[in-house]
XYZ file of C-alpha atoms in Angstrom:
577
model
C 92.990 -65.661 2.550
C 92.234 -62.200 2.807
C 88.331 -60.676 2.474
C 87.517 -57.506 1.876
C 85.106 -55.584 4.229
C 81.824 -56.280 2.301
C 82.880 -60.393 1.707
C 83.503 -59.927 5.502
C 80.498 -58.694 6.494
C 78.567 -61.057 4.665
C 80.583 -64.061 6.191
C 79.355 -62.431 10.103
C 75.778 -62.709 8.775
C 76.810 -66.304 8.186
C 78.346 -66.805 11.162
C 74.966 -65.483 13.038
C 72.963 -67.961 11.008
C 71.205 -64.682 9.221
C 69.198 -66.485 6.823
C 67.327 -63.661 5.223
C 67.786 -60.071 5.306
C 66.158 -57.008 3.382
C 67.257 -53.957 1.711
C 67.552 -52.212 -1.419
C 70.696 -51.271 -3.069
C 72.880 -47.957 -4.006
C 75.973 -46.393 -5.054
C 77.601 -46.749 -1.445
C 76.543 -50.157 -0.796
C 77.169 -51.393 -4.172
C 80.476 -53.907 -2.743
C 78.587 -55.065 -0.245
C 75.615 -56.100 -2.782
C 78.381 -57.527 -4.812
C 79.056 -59.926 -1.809
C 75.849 -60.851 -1.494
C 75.739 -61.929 -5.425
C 78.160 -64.036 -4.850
C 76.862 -66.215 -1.810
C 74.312 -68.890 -1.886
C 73.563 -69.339 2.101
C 71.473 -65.546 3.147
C 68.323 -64.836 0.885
C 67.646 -61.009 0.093
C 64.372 -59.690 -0.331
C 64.521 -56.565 -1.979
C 61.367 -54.410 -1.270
C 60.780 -51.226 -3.405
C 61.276 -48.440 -0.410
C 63.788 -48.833 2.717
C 60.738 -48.236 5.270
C 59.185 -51.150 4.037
C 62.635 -52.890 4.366
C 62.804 -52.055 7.998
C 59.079 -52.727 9.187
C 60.034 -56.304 6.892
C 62.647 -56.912 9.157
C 60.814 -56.140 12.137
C 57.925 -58.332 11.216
C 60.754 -60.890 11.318
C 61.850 -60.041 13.876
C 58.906 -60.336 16.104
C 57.388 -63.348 14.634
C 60.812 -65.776 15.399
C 62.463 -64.080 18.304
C 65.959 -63.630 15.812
C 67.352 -60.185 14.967
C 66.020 -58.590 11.183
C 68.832 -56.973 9.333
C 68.064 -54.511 6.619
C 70.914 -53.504 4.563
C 70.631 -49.891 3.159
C 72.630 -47.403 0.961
C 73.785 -43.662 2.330
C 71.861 -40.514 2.440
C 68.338 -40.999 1.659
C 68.450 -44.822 1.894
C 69.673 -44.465 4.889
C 67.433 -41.517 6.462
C 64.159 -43.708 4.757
C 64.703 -46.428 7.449
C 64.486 -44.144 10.916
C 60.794 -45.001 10.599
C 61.282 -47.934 10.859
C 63.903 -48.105 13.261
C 62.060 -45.791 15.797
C 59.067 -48.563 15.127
C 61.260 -51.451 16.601
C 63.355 -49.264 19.427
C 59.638 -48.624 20.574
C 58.231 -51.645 20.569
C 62.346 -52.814 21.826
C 62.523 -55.508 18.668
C 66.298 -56.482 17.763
C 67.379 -55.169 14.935
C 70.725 -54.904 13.275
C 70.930 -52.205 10.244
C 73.751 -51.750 8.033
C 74.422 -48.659 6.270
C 76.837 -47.563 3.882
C 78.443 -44.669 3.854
C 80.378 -42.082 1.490
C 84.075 -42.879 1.568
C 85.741 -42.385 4.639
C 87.610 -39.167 3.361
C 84.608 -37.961 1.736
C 82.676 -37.587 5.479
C 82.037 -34.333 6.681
C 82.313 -32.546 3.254
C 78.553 -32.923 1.980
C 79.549 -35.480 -0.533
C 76.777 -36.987 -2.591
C 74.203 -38.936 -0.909
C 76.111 -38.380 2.618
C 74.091 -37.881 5.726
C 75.517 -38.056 9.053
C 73.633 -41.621 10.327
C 74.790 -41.946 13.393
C 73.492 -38.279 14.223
C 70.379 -39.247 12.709
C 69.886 -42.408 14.587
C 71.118 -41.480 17.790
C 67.902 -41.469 19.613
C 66.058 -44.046 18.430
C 68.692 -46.793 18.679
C 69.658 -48.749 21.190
C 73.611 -48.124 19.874
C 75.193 -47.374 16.673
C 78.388 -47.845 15.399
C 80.371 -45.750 12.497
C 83.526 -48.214 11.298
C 86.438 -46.055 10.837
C 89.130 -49.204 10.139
C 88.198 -52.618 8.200
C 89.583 -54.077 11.508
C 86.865 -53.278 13.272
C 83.978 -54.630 10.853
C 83.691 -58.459 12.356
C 84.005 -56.822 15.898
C 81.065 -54.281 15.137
C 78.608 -56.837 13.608
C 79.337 -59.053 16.938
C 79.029 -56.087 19.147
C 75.276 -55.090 17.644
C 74.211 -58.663 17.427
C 75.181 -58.891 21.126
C 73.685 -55.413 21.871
C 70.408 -55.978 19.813
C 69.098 -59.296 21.041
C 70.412 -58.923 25.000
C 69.374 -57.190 27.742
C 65.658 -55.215 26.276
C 66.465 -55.725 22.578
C 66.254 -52.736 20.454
C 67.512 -52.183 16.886
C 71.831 -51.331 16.133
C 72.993 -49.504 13.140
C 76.229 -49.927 11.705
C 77.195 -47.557 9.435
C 80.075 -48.807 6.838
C 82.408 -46.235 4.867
C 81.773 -47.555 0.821
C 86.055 -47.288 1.134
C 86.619 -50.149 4.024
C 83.893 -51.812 2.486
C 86.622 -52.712 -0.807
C 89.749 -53.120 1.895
C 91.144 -56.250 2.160
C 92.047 -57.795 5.632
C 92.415 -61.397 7.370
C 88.954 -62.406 8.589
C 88.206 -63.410 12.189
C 84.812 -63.362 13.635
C 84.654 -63.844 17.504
C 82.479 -66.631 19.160
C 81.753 -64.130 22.167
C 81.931 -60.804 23.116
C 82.380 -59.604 26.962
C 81.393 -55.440 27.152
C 82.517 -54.364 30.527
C 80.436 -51.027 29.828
C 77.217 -53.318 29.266
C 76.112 -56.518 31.296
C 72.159 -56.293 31.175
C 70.894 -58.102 35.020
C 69.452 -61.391 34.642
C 68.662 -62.713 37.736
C 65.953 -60.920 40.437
C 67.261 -59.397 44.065
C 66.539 -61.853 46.469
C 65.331 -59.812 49.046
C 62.929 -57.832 46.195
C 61.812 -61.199 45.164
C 60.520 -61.956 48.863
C 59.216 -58.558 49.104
C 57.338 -59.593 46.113
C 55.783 -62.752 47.277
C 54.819 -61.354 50.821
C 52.525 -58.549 49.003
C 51.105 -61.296 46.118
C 50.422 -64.112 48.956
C 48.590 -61.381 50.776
C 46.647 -59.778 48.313
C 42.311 -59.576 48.595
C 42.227 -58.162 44.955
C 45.091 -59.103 43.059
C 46.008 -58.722 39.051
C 48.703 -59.784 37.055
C 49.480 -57.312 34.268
C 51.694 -58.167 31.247
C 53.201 -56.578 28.411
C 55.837 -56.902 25.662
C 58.624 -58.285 27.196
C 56.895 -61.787 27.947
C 56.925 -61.879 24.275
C 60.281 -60.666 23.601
C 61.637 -62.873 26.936
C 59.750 -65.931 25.515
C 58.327 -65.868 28.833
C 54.740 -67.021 27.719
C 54.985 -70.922 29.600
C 56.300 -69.315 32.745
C 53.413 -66.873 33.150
C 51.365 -69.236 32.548
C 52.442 -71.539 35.056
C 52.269 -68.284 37.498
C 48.857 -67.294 36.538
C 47.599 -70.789 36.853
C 49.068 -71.566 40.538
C 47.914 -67.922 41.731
C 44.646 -68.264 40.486
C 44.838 -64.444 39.939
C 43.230 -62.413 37.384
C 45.758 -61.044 34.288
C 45.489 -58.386 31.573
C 48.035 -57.519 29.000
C 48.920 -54.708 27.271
C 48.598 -53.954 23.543
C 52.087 -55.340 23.002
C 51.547 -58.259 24.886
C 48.652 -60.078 23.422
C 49.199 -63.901 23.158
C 51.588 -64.213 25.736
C 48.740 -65.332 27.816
C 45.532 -67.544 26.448
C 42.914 -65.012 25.424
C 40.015 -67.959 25.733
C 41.132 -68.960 29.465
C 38.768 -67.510 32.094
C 42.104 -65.804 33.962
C 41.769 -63.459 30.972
C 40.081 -60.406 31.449
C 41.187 -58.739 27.840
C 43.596 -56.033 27.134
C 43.243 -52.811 29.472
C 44.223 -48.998 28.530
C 42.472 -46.626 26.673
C 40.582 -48.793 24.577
C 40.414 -51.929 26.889
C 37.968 -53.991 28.256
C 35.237 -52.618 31.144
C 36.673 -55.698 33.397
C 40.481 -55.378 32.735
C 40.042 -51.486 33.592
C 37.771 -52.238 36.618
C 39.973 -54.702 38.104
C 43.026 -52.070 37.479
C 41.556 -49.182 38.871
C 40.417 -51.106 42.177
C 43.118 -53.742 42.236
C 45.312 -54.033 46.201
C 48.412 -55.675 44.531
C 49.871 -55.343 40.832
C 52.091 -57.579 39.817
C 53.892 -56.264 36.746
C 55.896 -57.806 34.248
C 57.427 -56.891 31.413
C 55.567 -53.948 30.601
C 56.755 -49.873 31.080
C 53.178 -48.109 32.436
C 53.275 -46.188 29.133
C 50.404 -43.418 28.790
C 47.659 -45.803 26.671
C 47.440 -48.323 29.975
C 47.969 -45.752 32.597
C 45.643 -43.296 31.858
C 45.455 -40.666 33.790
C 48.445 -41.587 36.027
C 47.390 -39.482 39.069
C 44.380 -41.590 38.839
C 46.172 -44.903 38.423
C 45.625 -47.724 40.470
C 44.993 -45.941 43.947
C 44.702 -48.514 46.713
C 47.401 -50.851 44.548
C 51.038 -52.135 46.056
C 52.884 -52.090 42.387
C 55.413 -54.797 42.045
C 57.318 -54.100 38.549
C 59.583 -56.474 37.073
C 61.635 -55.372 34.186
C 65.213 -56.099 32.080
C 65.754 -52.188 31.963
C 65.911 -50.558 35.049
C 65.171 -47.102 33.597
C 61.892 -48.120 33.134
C 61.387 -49.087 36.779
C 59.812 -45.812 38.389
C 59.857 -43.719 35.081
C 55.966 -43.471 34.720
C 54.547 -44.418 37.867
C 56.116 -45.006 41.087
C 56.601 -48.809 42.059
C 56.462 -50.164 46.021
C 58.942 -53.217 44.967
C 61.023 -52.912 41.700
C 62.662 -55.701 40.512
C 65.307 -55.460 37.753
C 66.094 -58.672 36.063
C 64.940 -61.068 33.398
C 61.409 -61.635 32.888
C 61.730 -65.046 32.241
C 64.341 -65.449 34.954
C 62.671 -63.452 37.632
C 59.145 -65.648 37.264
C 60.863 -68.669 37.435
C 62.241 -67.585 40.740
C 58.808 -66.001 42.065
C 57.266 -69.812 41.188
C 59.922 -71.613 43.170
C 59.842 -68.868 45.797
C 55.860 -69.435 45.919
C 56.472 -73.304 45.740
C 59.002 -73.647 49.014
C 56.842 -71.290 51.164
C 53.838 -73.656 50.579
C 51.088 -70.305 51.111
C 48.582 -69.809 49.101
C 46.158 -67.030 48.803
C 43.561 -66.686 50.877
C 40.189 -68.512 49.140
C 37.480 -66.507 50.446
C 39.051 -62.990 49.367
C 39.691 -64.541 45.897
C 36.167 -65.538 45.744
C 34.760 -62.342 46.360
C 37.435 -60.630 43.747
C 36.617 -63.033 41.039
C 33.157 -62.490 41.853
C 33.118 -58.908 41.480
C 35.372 -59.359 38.001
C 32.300 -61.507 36.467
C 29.668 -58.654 37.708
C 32.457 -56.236 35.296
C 32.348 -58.752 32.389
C 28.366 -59.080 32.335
C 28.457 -55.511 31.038
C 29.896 -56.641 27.748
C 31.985 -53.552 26.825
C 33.251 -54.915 23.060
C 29.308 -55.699 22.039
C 28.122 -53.719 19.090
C 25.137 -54.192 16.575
C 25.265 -57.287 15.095
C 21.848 -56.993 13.763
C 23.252 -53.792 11.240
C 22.932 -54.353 7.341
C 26.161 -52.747 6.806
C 29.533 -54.182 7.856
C 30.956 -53.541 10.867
C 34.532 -54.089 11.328
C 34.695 -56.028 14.385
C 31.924 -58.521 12.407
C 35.238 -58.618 10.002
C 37.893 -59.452 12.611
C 35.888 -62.106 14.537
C 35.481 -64.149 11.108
C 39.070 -64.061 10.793
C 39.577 -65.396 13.751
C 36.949 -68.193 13.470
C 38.203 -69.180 10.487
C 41.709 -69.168 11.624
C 41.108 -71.236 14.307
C 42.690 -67.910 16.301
C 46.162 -69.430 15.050
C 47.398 -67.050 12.230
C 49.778 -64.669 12.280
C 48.300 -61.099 12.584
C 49.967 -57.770 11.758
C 48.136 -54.830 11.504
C 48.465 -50.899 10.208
C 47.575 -48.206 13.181
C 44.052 -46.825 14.012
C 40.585 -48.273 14.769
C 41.589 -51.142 12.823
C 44.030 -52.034 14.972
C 42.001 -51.533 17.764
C 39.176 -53.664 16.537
C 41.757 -56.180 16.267
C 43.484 -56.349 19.285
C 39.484 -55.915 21.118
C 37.999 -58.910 18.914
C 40.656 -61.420 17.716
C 41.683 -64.229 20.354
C 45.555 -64.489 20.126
C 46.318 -67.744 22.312
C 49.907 -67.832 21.360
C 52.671 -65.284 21.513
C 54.255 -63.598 18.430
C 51.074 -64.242 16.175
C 49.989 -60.409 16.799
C 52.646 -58.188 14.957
C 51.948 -54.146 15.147
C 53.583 -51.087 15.711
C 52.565 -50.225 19.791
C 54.668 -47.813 20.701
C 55.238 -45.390 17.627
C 51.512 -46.018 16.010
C 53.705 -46.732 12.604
C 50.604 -46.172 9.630
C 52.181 -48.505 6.479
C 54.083 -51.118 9.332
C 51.391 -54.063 8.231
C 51.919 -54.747 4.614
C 55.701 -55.033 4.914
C 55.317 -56.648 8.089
C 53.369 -59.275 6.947
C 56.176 -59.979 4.529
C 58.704 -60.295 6.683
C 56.199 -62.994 8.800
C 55.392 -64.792 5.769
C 59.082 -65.182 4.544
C 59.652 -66.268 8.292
C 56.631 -69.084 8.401
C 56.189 -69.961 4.810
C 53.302 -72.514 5.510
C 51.449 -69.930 7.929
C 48.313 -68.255 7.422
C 49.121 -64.252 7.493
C 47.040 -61.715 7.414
C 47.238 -57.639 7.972
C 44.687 -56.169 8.791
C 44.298 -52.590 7.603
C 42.649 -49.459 6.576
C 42.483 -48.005 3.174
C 44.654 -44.594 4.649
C 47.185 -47.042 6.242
C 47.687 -49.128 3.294
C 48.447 -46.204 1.030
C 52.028 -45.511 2.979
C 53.482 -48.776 1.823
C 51.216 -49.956 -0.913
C 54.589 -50.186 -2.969
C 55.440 -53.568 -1.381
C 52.119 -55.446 -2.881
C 55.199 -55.685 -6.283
C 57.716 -57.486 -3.641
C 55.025 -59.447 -2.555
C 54.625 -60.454 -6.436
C 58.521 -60.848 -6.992
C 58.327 -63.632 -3.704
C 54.702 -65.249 -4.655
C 53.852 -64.340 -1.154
C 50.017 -65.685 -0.262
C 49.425 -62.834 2.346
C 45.587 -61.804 2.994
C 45.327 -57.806 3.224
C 42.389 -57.259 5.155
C 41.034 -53.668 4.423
C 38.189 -52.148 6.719
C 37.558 -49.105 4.580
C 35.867 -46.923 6.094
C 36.479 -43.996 3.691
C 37.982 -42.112 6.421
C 41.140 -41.365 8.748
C 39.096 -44.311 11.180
C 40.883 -42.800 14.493
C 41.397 -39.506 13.627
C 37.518 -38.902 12.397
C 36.680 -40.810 15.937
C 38.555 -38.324 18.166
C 37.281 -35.294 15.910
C 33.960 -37.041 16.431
C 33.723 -36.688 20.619
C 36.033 -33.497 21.357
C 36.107 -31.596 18.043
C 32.384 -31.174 17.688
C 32.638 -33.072 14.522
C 34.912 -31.035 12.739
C 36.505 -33.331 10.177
C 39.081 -31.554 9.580
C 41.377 -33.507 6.240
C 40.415 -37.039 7.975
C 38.257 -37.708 5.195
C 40.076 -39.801 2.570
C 38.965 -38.374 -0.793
C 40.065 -39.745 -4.101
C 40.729 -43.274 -3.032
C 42.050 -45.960 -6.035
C 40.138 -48.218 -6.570
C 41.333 -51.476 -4.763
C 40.283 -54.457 -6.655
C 41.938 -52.948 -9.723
C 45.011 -51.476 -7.583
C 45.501 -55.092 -6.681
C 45.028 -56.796 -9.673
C 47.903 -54.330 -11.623
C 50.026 -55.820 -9.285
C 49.309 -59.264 -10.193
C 47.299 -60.281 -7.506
C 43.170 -61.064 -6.575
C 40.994 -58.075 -5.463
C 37.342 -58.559 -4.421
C 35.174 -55.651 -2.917
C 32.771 -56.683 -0.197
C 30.063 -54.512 0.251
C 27.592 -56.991 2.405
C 27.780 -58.576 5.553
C 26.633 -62.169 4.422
C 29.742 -61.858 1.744
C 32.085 -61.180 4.861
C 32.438 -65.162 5.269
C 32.827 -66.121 2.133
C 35.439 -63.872 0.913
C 37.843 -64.496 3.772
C 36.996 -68.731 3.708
C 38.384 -68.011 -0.387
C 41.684 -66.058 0.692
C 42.593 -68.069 3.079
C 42.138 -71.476 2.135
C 43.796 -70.441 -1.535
C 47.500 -70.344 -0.758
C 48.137 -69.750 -4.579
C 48.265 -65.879 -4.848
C 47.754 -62.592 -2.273
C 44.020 -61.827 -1.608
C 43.051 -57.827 -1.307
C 39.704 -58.049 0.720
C 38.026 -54.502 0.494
C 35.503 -54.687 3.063
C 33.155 -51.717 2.639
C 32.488 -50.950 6.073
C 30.199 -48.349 8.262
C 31.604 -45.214 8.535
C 30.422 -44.323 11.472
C 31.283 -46.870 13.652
C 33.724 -46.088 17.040
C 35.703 -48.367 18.940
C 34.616 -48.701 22.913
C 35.482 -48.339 25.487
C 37.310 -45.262 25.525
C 38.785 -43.567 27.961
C 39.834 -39.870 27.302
C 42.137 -37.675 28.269
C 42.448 -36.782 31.940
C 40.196 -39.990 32.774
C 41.144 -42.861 34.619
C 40.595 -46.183 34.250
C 36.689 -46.007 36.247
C 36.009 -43.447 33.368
C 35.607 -45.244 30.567
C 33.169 -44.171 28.248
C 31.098 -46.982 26.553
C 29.517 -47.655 23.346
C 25.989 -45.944 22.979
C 24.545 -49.257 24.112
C 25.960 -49.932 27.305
C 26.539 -46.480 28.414
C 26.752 -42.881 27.149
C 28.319 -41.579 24.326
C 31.264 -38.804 25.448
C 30.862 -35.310 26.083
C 33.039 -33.163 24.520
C 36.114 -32.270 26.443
C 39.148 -30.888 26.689
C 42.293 -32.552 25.618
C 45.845 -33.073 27.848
């Protein structure tokens, strides 16, 4: 029996075990909606804007390890999900986006609602397709399924002509695909690898620093394992919190710009880095000049452009994550050596002199709320074990600083782009993932505005997130930085005529409560989360005027951190890169 090109694409999805996608319809992808209609086996979640579609996606992405697919119209449908597709090539999340598009004919002759999407998308995808011939739909689904989810993931777009989209063909969907032009490295050099395990064996003051792609790898057990047997200090990046126990005493915290005093420390006067998984982007470098100067850098990652790109490596390693630990653990294993205990001693020993300076503390004693206050009674109450996605800015920093994520793909933000409106729609996509989890997004009342349109899809799916404002009446970031280098000139950070949230939240059919106090703080979050009934909008009132620490400005490296006004000064102003 012959199907047309929308009936066919819906049967790939099947074929992938797709089991909910998002999207919102249109003129162009009006067959392929009809396909949909008529199929039991793939949920759709409609959301009420295409970004939030995308970052929905992505949130689903992240929080199972299986590709998101959004399903978009032309034009404007289509040009409202590069957002969100820049978010996840970023942050290198699979993705698989399928957009229709004007007729085939009709391309190239600014037809209604025609964009050139491929164009568009070019940079911020890992591939894209346009299908010219119905013959080629089951081939192009396979090919950015393969693409996507291999090699460093990283979203595909298909774009679909509305025309082959009604054709009618014989259906075939391939069980594999072999691309001669792409075959991503799996397995470590050999002679790299023992390169590798000469420096770490030898090391005085080693560190193990993580990032992303031990999530993405599902690499968390084997780094572990590594960590353990080393009995090395590690430190992740934003991107790869949880993939390593944030309570165990290996832990020294996240490092970067706004990392701890002992993760930085250890960086900046480290003698071996082993990396993994991570690219040396600017937040954890720093001032790269000044990065790690006495350090042998050992980087392992799936992309070998990233190898070298930022900061030059003494032993690159291009393979998978995953693949390429296992090998340094048997490699570490059948030489029997272990690292030398004295030197480790005295390392660790200087790390706990770093720690005793206590770089996240801030004034617990304050009769306003402070925001970190917020996020540590989330976690208590969580037991640490919900799923987390958050909106971009101090909040998200207070977040990564102050909740313990002991297990991978529970924190869900935008790293790389610094997406403001990624948490509410993220949080959907995490809750339609893990029905029976707790989820909460943690957010800021200029954040929240971007996407606030997807509290009515949470209403349509009776989802029971928990937003978790920190309103701080102001751009939170923005007012910080204008705070230390633009002499307080708060320039439009200041978020006047704000809605009122309890009411905003209730029109939408769900709870509001405004918490102005910190001995309400506990309360209100023990009621959200432990009702699973409805969605909770917590507006906690917090103070203005507090800054997230350490910081490390522009130009400074990672033994200039500047600390909050009670462990160390408060910055000067200065000049920006």
């Amino acid at each position: 029996m012959k199907l047309s090109g929308a009936e066919i694409l819906v049967r790939c999805l099947q074929e992938e075990g797709i089991d909910t996608i998002f999207g919102y319809p249109g003129g162009a992808a009006l067959h392929i909606y009809d396909a949909i209609y008529h199929q039991k086996q793939i949920r759709h979640v409609l959301t009420r804007h295409e970004q939030g579609a995308t970052h929905a996606a992505d949130g689903y992405a992240r929080a199972t390890g299986k590709p998101g697919v959004v399903v978009v119209t032309s034009g404007p449908g289509v040009t409202n999900t590069v957002t969100g597709i820049a978010t996840a090539y970023m942050d290198s999340i699979p993705l698989v986006v399928l957009s229709a598009q004007v007729p085939k004919q009709l391309i190239g002759d600014d037809a209604f609602q025609e964009v050139d999407a491929v164009g568009i998308t070019r940079p911020c995808v890992k591939h894209n397709i346009l299908v010219k011939d119905i013959d080629q739909v089951a081939l192009a689904i396979k090919k950015a399924f393969h693409i996507a989810s291999t090699g460093r993931p990283g979203p595909v777009l298909i774009d679909i002509p509305k025309d082959i989209t009604a054709e009618k063909t014989e259906f075939f969907y391939p069980e594999s695909i072999t691309m001669r032009s792409y075959a991503p490295r799996d397995k470590g050099h050999p002679k790299q690898i023992r390169r590798a395990l000469d420096l770490l064996l030898s090391a005085k003051r080693p560190i193990i620093y993580f990032g992303g792609g031990i999530i993405q790898a599902n690499a968390h057990q084997e780094l572990i394992e590594l960590v353990r047997m080393l009995g090395y200090p590690c430190t992740s990046t934003l991107m790869g919190l949880g993939g390593y126990p944030a309570t165990d005493q290996q832990f020294l915290g996240m490092l970067g710009m706004h990392g701890t005093y002992e993760s930085n420390m250890a960086m900046h006067e480290c003698d071996v880095l082993l990396a993994l998984g991570a690219r040396f982007d600017d937040r954890v470098t720093a001032e790269v000049s000044k990065f790690s100067p006495y350090a042998k850098i050992i980087h392992v990652d799936i992309d070998p452009s990233s190898i070298g790109k930022n900061v030059a490596v003494d032993v690159p390693i291009v393979g998978h994550v995953k693949t390429v630990i296992q090998e340094i653990i048997k490699g570490i294993k059948q030489r029997g050596d272990k690292p030398e205990a004295n030197d480790l001693a005295t390392w660790w020993k200087q790390i706990d002199a770093w720690r005793e300076k206590d770089s996240l503390s801030y004034d617990r004693a304050s009769d306003q709320i402070k925001p970190q206050f917020v996020v540590e009674k989330l976690c208590e109450i969580t037991g640490g074990d919900a799923f987390v996605t958050s909106d971009v800015g101090q909040h998200q920093m207070f977040t990564a600083q102050h909740y313990l994520f002991d297990k991978p793909r529970r924190w869900i933000n935008s790293g790389g782009l610094g997406t403001m409106g990624f948490g509410l729609p993220a949080a959907i996509g995490v809750q339609l993932a893990h029905p029976d989890s707790t989820v909460a997004c943690v957010t800021g009342e200029a954040s929240i505005m971007m996407c606030i349109q997807e509290l009515s899809t949470c209403r349509q799916f009776d989802l029971p997130l928990n937003l978790i404002c920190l309103n701080n009446r102001y751009m939170g970031m923005v007012r910080q930085w204008q705070e230390f280098f633009y002499d307080s000139r708060y320039s439009h950070s200041y978020m006047d005529a704000l809605p009122d949230f309890v009411s905003l939240a209730e029109s939408f059919g769900h709870v509001g409560i405004r918490i102005e106090k910190p001995g309400d703080v506990e309360g209100a979050l023990l009621q959200a989360i432990q009702d699973r009934s409805q969605l909770y909008f917590l507006d906690f009132i917090v103070d203005q005027s507090e800054n997230v620490y350490p910081m490390i400005a522009a130009g400074g490296g990672h033994n200039e951190m500047y600390l909050s006004p009670g462990t160390g000064d408060i910055p000067e102003e200065r000049e920006l890169a």
